[in-house]
Coordinates of C-alpha atoms in Angstrom, one line a residue:
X1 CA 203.1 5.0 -208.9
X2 CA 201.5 8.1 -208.2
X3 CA 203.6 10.3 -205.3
X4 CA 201.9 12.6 -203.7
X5 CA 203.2 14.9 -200.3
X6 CA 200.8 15.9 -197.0
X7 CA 201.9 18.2 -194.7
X8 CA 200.1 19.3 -191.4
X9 CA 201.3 22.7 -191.8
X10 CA 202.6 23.5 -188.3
X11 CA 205.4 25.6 -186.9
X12 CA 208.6 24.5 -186.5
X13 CA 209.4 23.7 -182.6
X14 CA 213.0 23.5 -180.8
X15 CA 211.3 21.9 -177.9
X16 CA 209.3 19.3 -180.0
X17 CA 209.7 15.5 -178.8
X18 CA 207.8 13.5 -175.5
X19 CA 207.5 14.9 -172.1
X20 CA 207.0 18.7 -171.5
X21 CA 205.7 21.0 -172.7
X22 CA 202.3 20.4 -172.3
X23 CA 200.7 21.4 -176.0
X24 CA 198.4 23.2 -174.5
X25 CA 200.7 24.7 -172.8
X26 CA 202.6 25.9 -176.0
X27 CA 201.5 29.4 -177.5
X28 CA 202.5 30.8 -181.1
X29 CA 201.9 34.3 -182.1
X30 CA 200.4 35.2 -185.2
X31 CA 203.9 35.6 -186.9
X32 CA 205.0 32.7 -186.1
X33 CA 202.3 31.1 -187.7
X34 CA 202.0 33.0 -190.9
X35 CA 205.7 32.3 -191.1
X36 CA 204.9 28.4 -190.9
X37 CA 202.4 29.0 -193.9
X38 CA 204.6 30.7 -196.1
X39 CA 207.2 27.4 -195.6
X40 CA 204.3 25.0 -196.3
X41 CA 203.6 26.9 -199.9
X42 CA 207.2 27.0 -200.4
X43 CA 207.3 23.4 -199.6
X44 CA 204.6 22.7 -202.6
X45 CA 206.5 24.8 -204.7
X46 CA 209.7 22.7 -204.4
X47 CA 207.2 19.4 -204.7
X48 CA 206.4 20.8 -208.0
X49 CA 209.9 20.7 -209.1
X50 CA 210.5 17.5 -207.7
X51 CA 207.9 15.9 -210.0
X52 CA 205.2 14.9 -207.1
X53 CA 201.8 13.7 -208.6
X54 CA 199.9 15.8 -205.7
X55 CA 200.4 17.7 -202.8
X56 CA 197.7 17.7 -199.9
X57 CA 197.0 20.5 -197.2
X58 CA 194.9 20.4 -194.2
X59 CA 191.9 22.1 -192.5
X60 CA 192.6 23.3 -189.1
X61 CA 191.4 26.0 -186.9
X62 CA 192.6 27.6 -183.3
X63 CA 195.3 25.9 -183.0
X64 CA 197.6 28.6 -181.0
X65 CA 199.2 25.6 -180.1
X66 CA 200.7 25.5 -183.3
X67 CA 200.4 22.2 -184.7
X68 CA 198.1 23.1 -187.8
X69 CA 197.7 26.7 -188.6
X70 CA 196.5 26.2 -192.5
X71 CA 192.6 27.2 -191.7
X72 CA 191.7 27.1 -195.8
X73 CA 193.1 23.9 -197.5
X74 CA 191.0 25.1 -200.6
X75 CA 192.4 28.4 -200.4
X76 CA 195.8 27.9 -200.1
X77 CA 195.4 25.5 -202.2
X78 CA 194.6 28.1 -205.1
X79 CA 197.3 30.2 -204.2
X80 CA 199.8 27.3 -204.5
X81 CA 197.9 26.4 -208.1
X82 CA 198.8 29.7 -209.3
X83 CA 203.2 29.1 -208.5
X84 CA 203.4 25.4 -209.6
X85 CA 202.9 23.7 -213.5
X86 CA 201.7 20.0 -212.7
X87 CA 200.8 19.6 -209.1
X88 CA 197.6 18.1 -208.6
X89 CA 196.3 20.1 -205.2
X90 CA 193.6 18.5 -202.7
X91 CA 192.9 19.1 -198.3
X92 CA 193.7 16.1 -196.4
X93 CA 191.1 16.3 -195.3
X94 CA 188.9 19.3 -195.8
X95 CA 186.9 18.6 -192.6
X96 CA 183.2 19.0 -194.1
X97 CA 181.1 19.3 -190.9
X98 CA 182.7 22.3 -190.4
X99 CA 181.4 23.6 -193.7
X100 CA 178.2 25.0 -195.0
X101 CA 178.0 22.3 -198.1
X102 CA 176.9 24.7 -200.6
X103 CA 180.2 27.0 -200.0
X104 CA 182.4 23.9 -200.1
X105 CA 181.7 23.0 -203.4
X106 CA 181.9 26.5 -204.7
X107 CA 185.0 27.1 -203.1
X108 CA 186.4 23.7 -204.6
X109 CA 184.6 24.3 -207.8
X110 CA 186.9 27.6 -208.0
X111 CA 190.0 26.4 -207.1
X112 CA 189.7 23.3 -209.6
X113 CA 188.9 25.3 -212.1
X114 CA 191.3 28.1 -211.7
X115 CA 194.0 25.3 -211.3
X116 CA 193.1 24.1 -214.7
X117 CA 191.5 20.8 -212.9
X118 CA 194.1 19.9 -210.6
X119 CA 192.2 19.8 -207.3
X120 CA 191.2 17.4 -205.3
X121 CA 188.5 16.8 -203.2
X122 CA 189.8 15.3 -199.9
X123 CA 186.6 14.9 -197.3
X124 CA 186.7 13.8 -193.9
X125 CA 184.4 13.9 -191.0
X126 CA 187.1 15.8 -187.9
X127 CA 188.6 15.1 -185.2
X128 CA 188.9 18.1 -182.6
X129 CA 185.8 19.4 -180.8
X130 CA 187.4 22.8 -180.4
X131 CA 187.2 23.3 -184.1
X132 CA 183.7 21.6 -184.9
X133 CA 181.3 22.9 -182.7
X134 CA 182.4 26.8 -183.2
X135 CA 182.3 26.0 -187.2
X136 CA 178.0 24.6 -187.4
X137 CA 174.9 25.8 -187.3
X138 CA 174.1 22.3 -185.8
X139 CA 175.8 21.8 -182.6
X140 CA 177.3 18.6 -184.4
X141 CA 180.4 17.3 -182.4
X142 CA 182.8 14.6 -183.3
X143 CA 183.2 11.1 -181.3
X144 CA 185.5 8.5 -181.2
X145 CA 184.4 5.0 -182.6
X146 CA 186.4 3.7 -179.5
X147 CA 184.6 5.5 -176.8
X148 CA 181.4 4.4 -176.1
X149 CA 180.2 7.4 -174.4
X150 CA 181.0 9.6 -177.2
X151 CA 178.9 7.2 -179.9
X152 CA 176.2 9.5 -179.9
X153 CA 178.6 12.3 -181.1
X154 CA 180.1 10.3 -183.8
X155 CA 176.6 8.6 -185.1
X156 CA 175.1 12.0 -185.5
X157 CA 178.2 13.4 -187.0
X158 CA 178.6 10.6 -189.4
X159 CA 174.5 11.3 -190.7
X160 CA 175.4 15.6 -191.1
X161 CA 178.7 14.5 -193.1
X162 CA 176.7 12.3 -195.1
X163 CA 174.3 14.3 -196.0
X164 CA 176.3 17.2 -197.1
X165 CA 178.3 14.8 -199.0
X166 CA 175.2 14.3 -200.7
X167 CA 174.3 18.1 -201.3
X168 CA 178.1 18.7 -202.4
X169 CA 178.0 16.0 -205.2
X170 CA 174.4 17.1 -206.7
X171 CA 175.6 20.4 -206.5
X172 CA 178.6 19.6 -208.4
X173 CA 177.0 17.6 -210.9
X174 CA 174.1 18.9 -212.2
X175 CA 172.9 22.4 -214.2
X176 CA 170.1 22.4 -211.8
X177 CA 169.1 21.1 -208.2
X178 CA 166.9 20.6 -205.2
X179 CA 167.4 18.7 -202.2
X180 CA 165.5 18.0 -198.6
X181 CA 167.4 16.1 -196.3
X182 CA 167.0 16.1 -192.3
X183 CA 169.5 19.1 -191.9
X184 CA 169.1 20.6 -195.5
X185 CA 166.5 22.0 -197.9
X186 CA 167.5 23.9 -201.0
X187 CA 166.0 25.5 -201.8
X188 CA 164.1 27.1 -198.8
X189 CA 160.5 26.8 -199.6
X190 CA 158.7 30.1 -200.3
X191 CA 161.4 32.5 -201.0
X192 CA 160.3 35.5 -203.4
X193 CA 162.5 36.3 -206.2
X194 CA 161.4 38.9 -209.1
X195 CA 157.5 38.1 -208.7
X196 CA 158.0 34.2 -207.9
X197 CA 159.3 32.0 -205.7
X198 CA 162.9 29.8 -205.9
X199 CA 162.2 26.2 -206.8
X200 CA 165.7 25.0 -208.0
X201 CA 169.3 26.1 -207.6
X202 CA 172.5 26.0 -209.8
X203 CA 175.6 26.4 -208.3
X204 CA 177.8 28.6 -209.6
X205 CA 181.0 27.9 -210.6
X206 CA 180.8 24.2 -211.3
X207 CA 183.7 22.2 -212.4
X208 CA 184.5 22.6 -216.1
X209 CA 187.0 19.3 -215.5
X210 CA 186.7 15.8 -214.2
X211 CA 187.2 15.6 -210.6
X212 CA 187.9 13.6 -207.5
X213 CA 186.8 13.0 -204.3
X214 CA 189.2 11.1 -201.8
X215 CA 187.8 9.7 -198.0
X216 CA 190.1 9.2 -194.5
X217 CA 188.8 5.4 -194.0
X218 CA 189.6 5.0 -190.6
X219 CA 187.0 2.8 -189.5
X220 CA 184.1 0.0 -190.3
X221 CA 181.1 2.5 -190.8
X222 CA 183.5 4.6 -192.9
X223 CA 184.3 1.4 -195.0
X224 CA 180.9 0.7 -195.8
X225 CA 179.8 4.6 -197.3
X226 CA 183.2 5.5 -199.0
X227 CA 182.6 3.0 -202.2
X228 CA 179.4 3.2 -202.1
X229 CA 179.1 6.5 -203.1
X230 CA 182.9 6.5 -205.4
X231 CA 184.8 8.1 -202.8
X232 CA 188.2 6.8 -203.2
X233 CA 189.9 6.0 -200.0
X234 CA 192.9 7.0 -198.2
X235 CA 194.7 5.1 -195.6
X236 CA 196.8 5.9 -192.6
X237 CA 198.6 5.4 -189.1
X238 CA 197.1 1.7 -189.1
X239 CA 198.9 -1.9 -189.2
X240 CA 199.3 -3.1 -192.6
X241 CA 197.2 -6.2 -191.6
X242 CA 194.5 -4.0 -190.8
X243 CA 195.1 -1.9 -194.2
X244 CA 195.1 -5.4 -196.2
X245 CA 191.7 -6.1 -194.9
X246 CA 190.5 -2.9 -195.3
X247 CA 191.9 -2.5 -198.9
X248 CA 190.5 -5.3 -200.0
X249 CA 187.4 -4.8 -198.8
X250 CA 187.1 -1.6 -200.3
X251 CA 187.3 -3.3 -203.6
X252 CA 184.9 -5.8 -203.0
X253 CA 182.4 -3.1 -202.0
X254 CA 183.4 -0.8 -204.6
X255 CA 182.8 -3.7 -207.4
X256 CA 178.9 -4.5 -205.9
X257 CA 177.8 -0.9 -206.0
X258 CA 179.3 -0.2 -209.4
X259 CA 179.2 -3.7 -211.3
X260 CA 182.6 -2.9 -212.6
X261 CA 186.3 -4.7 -211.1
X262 CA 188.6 -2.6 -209.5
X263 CA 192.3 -3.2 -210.2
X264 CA 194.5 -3.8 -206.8
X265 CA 195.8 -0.2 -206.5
X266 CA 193.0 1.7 -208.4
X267 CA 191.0 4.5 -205.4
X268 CA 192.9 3.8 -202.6
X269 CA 195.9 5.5 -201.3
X270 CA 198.4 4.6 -198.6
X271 CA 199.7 7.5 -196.7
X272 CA 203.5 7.1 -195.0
X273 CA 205.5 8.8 -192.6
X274 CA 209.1 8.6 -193.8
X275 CA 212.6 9.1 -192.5
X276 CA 215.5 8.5 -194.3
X277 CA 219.1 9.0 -193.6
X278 CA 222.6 7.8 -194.6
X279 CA 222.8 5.5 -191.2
X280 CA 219.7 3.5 -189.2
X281 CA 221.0 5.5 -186.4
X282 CA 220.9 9.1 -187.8
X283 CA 217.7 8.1 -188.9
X284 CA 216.1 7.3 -185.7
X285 CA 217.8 10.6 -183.9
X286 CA 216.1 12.4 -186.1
X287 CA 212.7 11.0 -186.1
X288 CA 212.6 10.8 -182.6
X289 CA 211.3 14.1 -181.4
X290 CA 208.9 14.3 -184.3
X291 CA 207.1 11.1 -184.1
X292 CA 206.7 11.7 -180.5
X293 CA 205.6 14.9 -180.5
X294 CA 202.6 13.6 -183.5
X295 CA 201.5 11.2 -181.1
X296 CA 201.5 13.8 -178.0
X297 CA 199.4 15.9 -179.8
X298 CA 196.8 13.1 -181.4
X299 CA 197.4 10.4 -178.9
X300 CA 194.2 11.5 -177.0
X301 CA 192.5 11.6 -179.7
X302 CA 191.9 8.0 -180.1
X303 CA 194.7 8.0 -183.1
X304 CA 196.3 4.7 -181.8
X305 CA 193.1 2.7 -182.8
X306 CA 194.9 1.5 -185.6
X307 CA 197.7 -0.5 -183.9
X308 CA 197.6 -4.0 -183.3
X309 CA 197.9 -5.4 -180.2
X310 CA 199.6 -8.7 -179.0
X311 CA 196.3 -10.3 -179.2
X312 CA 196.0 -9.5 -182.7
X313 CA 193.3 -6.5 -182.4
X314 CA 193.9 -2.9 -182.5
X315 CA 194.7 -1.6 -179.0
X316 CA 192.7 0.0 -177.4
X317 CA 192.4 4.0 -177.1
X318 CA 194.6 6.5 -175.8
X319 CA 198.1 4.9 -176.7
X320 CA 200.9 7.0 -176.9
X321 CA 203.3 4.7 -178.8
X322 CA 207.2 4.9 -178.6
X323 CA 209.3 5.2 -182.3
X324 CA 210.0 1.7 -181.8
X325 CA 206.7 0.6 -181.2
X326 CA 205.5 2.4 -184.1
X327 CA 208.0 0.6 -187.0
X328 CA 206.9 -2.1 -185.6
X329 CA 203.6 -1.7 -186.5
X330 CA 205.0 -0.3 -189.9
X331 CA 203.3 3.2 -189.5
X332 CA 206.6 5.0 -190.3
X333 CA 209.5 3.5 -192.5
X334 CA 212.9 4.6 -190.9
X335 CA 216.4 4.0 -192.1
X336 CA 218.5 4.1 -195.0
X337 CA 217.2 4.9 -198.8
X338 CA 217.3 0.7 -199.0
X339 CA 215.4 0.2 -195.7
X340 CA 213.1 2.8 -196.4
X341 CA 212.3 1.2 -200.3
X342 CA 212.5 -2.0 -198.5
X343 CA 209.4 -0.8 -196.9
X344 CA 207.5 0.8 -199.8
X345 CA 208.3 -2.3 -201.5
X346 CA 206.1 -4.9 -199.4
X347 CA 203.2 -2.3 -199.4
X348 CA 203.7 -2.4 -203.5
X349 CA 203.4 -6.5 -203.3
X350 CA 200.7 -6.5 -200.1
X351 CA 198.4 -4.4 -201.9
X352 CA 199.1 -3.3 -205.3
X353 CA 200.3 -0.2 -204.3
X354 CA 199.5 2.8 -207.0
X355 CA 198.6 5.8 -205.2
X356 CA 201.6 6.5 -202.4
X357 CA 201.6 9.8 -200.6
X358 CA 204.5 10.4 -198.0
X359 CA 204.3 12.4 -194.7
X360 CA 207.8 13.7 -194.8
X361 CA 207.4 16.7 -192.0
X362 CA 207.1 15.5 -188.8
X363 CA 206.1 17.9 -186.1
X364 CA 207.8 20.4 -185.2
X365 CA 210.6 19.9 -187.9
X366 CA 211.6 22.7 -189.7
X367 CA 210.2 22.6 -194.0
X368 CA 213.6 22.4 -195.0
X369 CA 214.5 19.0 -193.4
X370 CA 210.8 18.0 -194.9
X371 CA 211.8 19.5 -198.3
X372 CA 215.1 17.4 -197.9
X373 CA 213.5 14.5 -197.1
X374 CA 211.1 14.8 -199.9
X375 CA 214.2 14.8 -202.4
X376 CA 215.7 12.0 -200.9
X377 CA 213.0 10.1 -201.4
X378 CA 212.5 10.7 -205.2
X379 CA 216.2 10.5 -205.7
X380 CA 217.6 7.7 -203.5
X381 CA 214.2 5.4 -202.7
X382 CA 212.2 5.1 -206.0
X383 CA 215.0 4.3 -208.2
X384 CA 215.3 0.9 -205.7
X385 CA 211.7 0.2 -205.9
X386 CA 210.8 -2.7 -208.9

């Protein structure tokens, strides 16, 4: 099984948990967020020596609010490349509306290739407003699939993403390329260059390795595209009923678009927030403050869509669920080393599990209980695991 780590990269917070403060009440200084930044690499480093397949950043901006203060997955990323051996590097996700195409996959195609190919790809399509519409040329927003009155949002957001996806791979894989799209057009007709005009482009740096690209699958559209196009997919925060269906679908899709078969646990990953203590009781004291703090700060956005309801649906949006209510719906495995592997064990036998990346900082925390918890789980879960 392939182990991999994702962090959000925020700063650590006495005051984290439910209740007050307000986030956006909450202000961190520039220090106090480069400080969080130079944990997070730290924390990759010791991932490294821990023997972790990957380790995956994230792709935030503005947040004063400090929950996610790592701008430049890709860049970091590099940086963390050059003080590890085998860690396989990607950005969970980088968020690619917020990108011009053409610079993502340069950007990428330097970092892979400097890390000897050990990036990753990770694309998603956002989830904050602030960030998104200061970051196009476009005024492309982000919408929830739950709320009808942002549909428009997320439609036309979903088309940009898709259509830079498509620049970024033809870019990527080919000496030579053109491309008009509704957004895009490389190049731009009628540009003079030493007595002619441009009629193709090559991007430069392309990968000199084999790479991948990896897809948040949060919902049905998102389903559809991801193996259609080889994106593998990556699961989170959802009931493993839902992640079953979705899962399997995925291979059922991946198998008509590329006449091949899939094995159970090939491109998908499950992502895991973990836990783990010597009692069930220390264990849930201190996963209190974190979990609920996560869901203070995504709870509006619309993060609870995959939870399942009594009526066997996911609830609806705006859920703010308790710790309780969330290892119910088996988002988060909390307990000892044998009720945590307990847990990774029936998501090996519901879905073949190969690819298993844990969330081991919740908010707020400070890196070394993450770094801790990260041990624990290579040295007291996986030896339980058959």
């Amino acid at each position: 099984m392939k182990l991999g780590a994702f962090f959000f990269g925020g700063v650590e917070m006495p005051d984290a948990g439910a209740g007050a403060p307000h986030p956006m009440d909450r202000y961190y200084d520039n220090a106090a967020c480069w400080d969080a930044t130079e944990k997070y690499i730290q924390a990759a480093v010791a991932a490294d020596e821990l023997g972790y397949d990957s380790f995956w950043t994230t792709e935030h901006h503005f947040q004063y609010e400090g929950y996610e203060v790592i701008p430049n997955g890709i860049l970091i990323s590099a940086w963390i490349a050059a003080r590890t051996k085998n860690l396989r590097i990607g950005t969970m996700t980088n968020v690619v509306p917020q990108w011009h195409p053409l610079r993502l996959a340069e950007d990428f195609a330097t970092m892979h290739n400097l890390s000897g190919g050990r990036g990753i790809m990770g694309v998603g399509r956002g989830t904050v407003p602030r960030e998104i519409l200061h970051l196009n040329d476009f005024h492309v927003s982000i919408g929830s699939h739950d709320n009808p009155d942002q549909v428009a949002d997320d439609q036309r957001n979903r088309e940009y993403f898709e259509e830079q996806m498509e620049v970024i791979r033809t870019a990527l894989d080919n000496e030579w390329f053109s491309f008009t799209g509704k957004y895009f057009q490389f190049p731009q007709p009628g540009i003079p260059d030493r007595g002619e005009t441009v009629q193709r482009l090559t991007l430069v740096p392309r990968p000199i390795y084999p790479y991948e690209i990896w897809q948040a699958v949060t919902s049905p559209p998102t389903l559809d595209y991801a193996p259609s196009v080889g994106h593998g997919a990556v699961f989170w925060n959802q009931n493993p009923v839902f992640i079953k269906r979705m899962w399997d679908r995925y291979g059922e899709l991946y198998d008509q678009h590329h006449h091949t078969t899939l094995a159970a646990g090939d491109k998908r990953m499950l992502v895991l927030s973990v836990r783990i203590e010597d009692t069930h009781e220390e264990a849930m004291r201190t996963a209190r403050n974190g979990h609920d703090e996560f869901w203070k700060f995504l709870g509006p956005y619309g993060w609870s869509r995959g939870y399942m309801g009594d009526d066997g649906k996911p609830v609806g949006p705006g859920l703010v669920p308790t710790l309780e209510e969330s290892i119910k719906q088996k988002t988060i495995l909390v307990g000892t080393p044998e009720e945590v592997a307990a847990g990774v064990q029936e998501y090996r036998d519901l879905l073949g599990l190969e690819y298993l990346t844990l969330y081991p900082h919740l908010v707020g925390d400070p890196y070394s209980k993450a770094v801790e918890q990260m041990g624990r789980f290579v040295n007291d879960v996986l030896p339980l695991l058959s």
